[in-house]
Coordinates of C-alpha atoms in Angstrom, one line a residue:
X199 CA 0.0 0.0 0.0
X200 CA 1.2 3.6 -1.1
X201 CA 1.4 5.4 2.3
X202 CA 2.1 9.2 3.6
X203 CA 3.2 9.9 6.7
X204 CA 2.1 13.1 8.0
X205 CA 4.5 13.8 11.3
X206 CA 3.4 17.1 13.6
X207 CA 5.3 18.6 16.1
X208 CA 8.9 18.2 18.2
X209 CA 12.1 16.1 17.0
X210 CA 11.4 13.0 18.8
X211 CA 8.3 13.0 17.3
X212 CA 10.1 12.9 13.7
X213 CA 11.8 9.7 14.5
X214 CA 9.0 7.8 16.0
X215 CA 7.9 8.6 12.2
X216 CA 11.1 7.1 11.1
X217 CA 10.6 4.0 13.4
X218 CA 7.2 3.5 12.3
X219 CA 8.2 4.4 8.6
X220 CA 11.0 1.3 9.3
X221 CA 7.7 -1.0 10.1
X222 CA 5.9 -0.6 7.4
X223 CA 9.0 -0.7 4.3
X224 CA 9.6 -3.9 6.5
X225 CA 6.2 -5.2 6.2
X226 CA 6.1 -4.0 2.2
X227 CA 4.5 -0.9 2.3
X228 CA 5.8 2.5 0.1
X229 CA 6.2 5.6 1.6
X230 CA 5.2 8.5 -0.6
X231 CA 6.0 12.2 0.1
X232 CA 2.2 13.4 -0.6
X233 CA -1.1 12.6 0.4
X234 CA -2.8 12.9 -3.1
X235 CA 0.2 10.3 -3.8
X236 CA -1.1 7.8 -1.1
X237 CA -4.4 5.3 -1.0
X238 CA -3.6 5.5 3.1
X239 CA -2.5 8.5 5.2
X240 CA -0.9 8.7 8.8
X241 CA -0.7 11.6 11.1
X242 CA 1.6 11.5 14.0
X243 CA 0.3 13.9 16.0
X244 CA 1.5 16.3 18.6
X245 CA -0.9 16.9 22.2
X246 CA 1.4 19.4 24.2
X247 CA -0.3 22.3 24.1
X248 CA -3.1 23.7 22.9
X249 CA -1.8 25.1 19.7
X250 CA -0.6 21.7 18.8
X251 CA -3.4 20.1 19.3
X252 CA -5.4 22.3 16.9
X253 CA -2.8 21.8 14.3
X254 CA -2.7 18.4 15.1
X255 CA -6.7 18.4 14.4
X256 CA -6.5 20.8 11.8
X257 CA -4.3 18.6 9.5
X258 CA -6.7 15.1 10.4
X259 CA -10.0 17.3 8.8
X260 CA -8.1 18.0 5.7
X261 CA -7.3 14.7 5.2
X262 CA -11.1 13.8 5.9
X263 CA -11.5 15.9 2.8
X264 CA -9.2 13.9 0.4
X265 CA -11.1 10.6 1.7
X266 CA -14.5 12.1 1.7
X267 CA -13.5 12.9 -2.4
X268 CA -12.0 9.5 -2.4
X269 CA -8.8 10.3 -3.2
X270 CA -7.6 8.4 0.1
X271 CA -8.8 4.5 1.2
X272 CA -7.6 5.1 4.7
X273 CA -6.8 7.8 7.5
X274 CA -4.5 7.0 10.4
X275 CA -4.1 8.8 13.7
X276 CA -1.0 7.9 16.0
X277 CA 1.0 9.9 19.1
X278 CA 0.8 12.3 21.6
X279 CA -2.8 13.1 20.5
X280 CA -4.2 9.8 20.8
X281 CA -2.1 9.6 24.3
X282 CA -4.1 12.6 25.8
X283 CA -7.6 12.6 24.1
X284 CA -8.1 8.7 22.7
X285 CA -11.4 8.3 24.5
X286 CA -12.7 11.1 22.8
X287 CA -11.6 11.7 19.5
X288 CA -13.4 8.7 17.7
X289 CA -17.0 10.3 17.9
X290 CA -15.2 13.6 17.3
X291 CA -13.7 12.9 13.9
X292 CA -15.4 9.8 12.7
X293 CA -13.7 9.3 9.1
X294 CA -10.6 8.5 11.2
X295 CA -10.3 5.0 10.9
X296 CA -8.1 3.8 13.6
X297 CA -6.3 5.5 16.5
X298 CA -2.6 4.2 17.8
X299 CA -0.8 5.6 20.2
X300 CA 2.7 6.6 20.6
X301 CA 5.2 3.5 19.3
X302 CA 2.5 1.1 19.3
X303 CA 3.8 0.1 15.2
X304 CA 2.3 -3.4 15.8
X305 CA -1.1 -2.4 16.1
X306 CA -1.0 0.0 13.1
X307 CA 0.5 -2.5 11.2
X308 CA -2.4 -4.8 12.1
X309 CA -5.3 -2.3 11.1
X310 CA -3.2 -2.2 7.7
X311 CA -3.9 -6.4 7.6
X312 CA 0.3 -6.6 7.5
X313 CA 1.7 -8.8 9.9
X314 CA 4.7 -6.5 12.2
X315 CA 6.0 -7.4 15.4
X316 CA 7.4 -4.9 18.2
X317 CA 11.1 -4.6 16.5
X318 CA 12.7 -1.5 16.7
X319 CA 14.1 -0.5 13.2
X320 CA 14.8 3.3 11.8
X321 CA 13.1 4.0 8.8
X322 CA 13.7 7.1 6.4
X323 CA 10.6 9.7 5.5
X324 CA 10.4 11.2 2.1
X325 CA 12.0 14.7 1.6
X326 CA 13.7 14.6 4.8
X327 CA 17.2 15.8 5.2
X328 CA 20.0 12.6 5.6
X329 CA 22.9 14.7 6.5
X330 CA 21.3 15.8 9.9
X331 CA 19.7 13.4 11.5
X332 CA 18.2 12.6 14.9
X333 CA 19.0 9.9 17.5
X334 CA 16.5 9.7 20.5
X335 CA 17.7 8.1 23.5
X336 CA 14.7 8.1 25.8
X337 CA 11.3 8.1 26.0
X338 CA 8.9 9.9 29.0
X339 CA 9.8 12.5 31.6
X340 CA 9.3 12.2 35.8
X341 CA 10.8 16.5 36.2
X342 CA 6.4 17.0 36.6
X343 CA 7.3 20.7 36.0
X344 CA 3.7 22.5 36.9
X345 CA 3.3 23.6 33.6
X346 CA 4.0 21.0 31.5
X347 CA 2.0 17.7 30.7
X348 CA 4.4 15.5 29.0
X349 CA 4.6 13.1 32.1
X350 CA 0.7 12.3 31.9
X351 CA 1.3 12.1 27.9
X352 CA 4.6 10.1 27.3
X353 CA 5.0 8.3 30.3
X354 CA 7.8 8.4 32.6
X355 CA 11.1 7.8 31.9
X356 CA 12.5 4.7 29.7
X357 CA 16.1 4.8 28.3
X358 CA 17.4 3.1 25.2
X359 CA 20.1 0.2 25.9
X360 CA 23.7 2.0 25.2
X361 CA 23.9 -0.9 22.4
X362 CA 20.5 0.0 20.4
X363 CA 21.5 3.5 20.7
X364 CA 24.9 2.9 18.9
X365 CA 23.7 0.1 16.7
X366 CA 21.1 2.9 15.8
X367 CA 23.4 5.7 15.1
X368 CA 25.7 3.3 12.8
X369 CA 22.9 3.4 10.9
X370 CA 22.3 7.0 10.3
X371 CA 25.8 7.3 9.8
X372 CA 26.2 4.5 7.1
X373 CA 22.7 6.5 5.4
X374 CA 25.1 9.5 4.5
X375 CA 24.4 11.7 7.9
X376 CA 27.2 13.8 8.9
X377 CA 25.4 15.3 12.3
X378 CA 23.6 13.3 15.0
X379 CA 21.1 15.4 17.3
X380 CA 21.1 13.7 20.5
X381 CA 17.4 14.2 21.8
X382 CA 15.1 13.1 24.8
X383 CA 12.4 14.6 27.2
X384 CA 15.8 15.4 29.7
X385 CA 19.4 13.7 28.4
X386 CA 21.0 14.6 31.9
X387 CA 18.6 11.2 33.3
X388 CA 19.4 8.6 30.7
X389 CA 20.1 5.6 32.4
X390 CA 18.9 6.5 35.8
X391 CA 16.0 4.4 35.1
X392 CA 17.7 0.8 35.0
X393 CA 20.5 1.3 37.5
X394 CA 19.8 4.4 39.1
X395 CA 23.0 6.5 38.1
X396 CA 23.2 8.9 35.2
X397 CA 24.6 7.2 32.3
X398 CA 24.8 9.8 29.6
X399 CA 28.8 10.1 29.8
X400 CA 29.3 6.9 29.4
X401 CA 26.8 6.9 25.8
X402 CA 29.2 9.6 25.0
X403 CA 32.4 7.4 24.8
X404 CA 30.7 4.7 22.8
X405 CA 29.3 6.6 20.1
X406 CA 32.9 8.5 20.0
X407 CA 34.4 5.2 19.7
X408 CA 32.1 3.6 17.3
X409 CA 31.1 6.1 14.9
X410 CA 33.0 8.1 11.9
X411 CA 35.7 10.6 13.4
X412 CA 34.2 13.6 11.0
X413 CA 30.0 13.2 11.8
X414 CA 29.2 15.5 14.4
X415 CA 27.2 15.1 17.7
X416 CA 25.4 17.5 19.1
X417 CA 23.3 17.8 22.6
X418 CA 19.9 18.9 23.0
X419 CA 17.6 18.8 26.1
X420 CA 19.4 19.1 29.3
X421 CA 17.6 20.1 32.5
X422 CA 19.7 22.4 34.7
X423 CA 19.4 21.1 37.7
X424 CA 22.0 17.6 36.4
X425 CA 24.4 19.6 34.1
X426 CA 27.6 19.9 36.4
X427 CA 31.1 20.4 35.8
X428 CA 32.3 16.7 34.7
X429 CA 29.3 16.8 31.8
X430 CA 30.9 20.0 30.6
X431 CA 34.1 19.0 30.8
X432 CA 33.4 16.1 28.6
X433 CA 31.8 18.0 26.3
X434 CA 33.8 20.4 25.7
X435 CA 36.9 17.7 25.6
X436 CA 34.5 15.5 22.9
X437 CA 36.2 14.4 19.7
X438 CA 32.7 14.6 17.9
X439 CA 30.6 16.1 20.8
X440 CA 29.9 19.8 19.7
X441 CA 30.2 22.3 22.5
X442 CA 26.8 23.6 22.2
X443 CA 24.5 23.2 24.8
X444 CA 20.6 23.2 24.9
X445 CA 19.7 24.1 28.7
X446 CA 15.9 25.3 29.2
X447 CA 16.2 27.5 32.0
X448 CA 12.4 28.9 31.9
X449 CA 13.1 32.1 34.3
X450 CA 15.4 33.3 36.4
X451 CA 13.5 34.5 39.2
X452 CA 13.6 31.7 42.5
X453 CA 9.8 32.3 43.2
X454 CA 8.9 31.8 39.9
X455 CA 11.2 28.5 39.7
X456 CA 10.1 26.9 42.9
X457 CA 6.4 27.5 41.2
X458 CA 7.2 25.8 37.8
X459 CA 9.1 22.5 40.3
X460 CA 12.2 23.5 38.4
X461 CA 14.1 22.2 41.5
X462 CA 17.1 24.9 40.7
X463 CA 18.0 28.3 41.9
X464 CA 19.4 31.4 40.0
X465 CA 22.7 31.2 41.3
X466 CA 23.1 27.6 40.3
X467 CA 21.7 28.3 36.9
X468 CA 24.4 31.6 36.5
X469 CA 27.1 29.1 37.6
X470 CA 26.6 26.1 35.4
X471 CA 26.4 29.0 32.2
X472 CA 29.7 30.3 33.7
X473 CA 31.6 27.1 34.8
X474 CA 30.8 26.4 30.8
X475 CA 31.8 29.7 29.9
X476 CA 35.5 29.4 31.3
X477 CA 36.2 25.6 30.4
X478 CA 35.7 27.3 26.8
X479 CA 34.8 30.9 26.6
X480 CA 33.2 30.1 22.4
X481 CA 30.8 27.0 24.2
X482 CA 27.4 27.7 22.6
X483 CA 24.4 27.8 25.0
X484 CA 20.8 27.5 24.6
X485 CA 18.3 28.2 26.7
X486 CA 14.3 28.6 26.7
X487 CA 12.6 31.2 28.6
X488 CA 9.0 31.4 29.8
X489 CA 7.1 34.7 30.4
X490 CA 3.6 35.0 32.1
X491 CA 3.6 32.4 34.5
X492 CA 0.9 32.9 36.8
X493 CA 2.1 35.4 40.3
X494 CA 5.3 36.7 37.6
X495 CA 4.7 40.1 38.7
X496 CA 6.9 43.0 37.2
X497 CA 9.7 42.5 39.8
X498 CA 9.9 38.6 38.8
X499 CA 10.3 40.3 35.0
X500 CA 13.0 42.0 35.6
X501 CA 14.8 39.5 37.3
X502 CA 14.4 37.2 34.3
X503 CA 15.9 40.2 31.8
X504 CA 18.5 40.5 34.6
X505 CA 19.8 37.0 34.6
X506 CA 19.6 37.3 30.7
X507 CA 21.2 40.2 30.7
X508 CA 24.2 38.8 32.8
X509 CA 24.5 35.1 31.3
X510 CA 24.3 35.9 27.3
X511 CA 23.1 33.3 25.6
X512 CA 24.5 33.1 22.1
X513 CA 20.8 31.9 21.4
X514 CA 17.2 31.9 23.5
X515 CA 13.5 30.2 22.5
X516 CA 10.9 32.0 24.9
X517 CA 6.8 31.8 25.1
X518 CA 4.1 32.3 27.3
X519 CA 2.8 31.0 29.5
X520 CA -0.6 28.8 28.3
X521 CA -2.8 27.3 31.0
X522 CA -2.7 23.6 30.1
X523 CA -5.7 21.2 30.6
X524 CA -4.5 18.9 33.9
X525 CA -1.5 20.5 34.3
X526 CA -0.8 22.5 38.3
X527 CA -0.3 25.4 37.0
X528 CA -3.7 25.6 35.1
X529 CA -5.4 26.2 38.4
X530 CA -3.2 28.7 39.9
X531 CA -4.1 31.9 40.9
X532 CA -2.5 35.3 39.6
X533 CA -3.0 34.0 36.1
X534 CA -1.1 37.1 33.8
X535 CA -3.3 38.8 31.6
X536 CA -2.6 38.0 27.6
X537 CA -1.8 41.7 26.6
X538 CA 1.3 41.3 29.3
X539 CA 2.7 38.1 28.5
X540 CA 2.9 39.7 25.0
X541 CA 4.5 42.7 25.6
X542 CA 7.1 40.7 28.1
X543 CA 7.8 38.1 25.6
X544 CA 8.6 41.1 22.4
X545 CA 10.4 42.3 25.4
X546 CA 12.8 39.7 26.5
X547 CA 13.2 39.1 23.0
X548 CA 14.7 42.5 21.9
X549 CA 16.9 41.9 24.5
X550 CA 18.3 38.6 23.5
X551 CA 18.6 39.3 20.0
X552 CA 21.1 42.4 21.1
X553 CA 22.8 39.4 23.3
X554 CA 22.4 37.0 20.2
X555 CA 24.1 40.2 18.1
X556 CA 27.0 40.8 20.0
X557 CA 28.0 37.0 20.3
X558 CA 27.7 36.6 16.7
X559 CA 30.2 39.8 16.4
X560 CA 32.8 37.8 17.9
X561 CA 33.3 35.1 15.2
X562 CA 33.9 37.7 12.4
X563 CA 37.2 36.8 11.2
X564 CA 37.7 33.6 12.2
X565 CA 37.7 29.7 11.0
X566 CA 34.5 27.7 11.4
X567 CA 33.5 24.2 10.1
X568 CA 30.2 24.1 8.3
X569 CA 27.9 21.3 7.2
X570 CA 26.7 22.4 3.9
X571 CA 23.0 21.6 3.8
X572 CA 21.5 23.3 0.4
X573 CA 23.0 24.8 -3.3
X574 CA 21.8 27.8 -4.5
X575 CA 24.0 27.3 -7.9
X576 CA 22.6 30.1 -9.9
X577 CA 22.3 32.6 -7.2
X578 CA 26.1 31.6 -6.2
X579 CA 25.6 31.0 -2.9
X580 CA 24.8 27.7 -0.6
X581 CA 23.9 27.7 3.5
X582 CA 25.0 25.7 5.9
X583 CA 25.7 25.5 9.8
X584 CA 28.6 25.3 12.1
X585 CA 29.1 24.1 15.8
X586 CA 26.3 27.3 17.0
X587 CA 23.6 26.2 14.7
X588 CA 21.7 23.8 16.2
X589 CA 18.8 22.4 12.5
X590 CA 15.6 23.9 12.6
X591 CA 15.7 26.3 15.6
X592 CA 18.6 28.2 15.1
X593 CA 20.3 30.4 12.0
X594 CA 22.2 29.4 9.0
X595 CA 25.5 31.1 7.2
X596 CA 25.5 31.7 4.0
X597 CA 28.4 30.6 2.0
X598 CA 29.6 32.8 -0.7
X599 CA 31.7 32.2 -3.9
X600 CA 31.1 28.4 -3.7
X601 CA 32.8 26.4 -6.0
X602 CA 31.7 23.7 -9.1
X603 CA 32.5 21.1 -7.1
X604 CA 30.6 21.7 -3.6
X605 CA 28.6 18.8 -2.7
X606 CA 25.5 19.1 0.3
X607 CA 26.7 17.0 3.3
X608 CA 30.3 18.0 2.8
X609 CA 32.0 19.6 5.3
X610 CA 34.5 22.9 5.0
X611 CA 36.6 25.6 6.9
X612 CA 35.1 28.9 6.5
X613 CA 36.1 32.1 7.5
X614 CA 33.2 34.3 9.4
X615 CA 32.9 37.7 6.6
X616 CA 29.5 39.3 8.1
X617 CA 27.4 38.5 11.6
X618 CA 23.8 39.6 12.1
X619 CA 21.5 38.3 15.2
X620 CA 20.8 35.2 13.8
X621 CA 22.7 34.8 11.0
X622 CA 26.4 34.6 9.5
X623 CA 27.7 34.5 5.7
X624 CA 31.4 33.8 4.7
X625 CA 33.6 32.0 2.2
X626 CA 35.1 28.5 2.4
X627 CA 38.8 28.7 2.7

């Protein structure tokens, strides 16, 4: 059967698409890149917030439409929505016709009268890119931050075996991908679930000693409160690691921390960013920021901007604050008024992107490596993305005067020509 797999929402969402996309070229299905190319469609869908979830419903009545015209046989719903809202969506979108939740292949493989079995294997999507790929090593989260309902969603927390995790990446790498983005609900806890102690270095060392000296790995997802020194260290030390760091903060008020259950204070949040900071002065840090938490008053603002302010991070994601169904934080009281949390968020914002300016500045002039990603031949130009560039989230450089002979996926030296606030261009050297 010619099937399109629709995926909605966060990284680890994209390779549970790839796992199940493995399931069914294993149990002789085609994957197509279009729905009007397909006689069944799948949606993995996203339930984190309430944006998603409209997206996520959104995209299910269009393909209602296709099937109602007969241009589909079949309509699929898997994931996070089917995780939060199964018991409800059937009567609520009726064409649908089954429901799976997150990683359960065998049972969509069943409703497609295939035979499957619960074997993991990493499948590729249409149009997606093979030189950056992503290699989840965990599933479920037990932080239970007040605003966040990922815990009742995905479970709590169940790490990949060191050995699946490798065997997996071999394969990306043997597929042509020259990056690996490490990703899970929260890195710092792999492995505390099977023998209790964090286990992430060690996962380090064997993909460093198993995989291709030249494919990059990168880190994203690391709760605060478990990044110490020795993680850093190794990091920064890492023959492959990058030294970029993706460390959601959320605020940097303590009232408005011990609120969300961050389990972290300010000062140990300023010294994890400066511990980093002077093992290597160029380390790349993340963060993501939250404004508009119910009780943030003014005071609590400007204690965020503050620790902002004095961190600098070369980049920042922020939002507001949404009162999600089931979540603690829902019911609290002192709930921010949606004209504020606006004008806080365009606020902080400004502010970062003078921070994300001035870090930029600082590479002009020198050598970076960049993964070349896309050709622009007759404009003369291709982008790509160093060490700082994390895919999707953060800014390209463009790469000027590129030769006949630049390939996508290779890898070059270029020196830094021109830095904006998200951006860099250059030439290769």
């Amino acid at each position: 059967m010619k099937i399109y797999c629709l995926t909605l929402g966060c990284a680890k969402n994209r390779v549970d698409s790839e796992c199940l996309a493995g399931a069914l070229a294993a149990a002789g299905h085609e994957l197509v890149p279009s729905a009007e190319d397909a006689e069944c469609a799948l949606v993995n869908t996203c339930g984190f917030i309430r944006p998603a979830v409209e997206e996520s419903i959104a995209a299910i009545l269009d393909l209602e439409e296709l099937k109602k015209d007969k241009k589909l046989q079949k309509i699929g719903v898997v994931g996070c929505l089917v995780n939060r809202y199964g018991e409800d969506l059937p009567s609520e979108v009726p064409l649908v016709d089954f429901w799976a939740r997150t990683e359960d292949w065998k049972f969509v493989l069943e409703q497609l009268k295939t035979p499957g079995d619960d074997a993991r294997r990493r499948g590729t999507l249409p149009l997606s890119s093979k030189y950056s790929r992503y290699l989840k090593i965990s599933e479920g989260c037990g932080n239970c931050c007040t605003y966040c309902a990922i815990p009742g969603i995905r479970g709590s927390l169940r790490s990949l075996p060191v050995e699946v995790i490798v065997k997996e990446a071999a394969q990306l790498a043997e597929e042509g991908a020259r990056e690996l983005c490490v990703v899970g609900q929260d890195l710092t806890v792999y492995g505390t679930d099977t023998d209790g102690r964090p286990r992430l270095i060690e996962l380090l060392d064997a993909l460093e000693s198993s995989l291709p000296h030249d494919l990059w790995i990168r880190l994203l997802y690391l709760h605060p409160s478990r990044v110490d020194r020795a993680l850093l260290e190794r990091v920064a030390a890492g023959r492959q690691v990058l030294p970029y760091l993706d460390i959601p903060v959320q605020h940097g008020d303590p009232e408005i921390l011990a609120a969300m259950n961050r389990g972290i204070a300010p000062e140990t949040l300023r010294g994890i960013f400066r511990t980093a900071r002077e093992i290597n002065p160029d380390f790349a840090l993340r963060t993501t920021c939250m404004v508009g938490f119910p009780g943030e008053k003014k005071r609590h603002f400007d204690n965020l901007k503050n620790f902002v302010s004095e961190v600098r991070f070369d980049r920042m994601g922020a939002f507001t604050f949404f009162p999600e169904e089931g979540t603690v934080a829902a019911a609290l009281e002192g709930q921010v008024p949606e004209r504020t949390k606006n004008r806080r968020l365009g606020e902080l914002m400004r502010l970062q992107e003078e921070i994300s300016f001035e870090r930029q500045r600082c590479f002009i002039g020198r050598e970076l490596k960049v993964l070349v990603e896309k050709i622009e031949r007759e404009e003369g130009y291709a982008e790509g993305r160093s060490f700082r560039e994390a895919p999707e989230v953060d800014g390209v450089i463009e790469i000027r005067n590129i030769r006949e002979d630049l390939k996508e996926g290779d890898i070059i030296t270029l020196r830094v020509a021109e830095a904006m606030p998200h951006d860099m261009t250059g030439e290769e050297i």
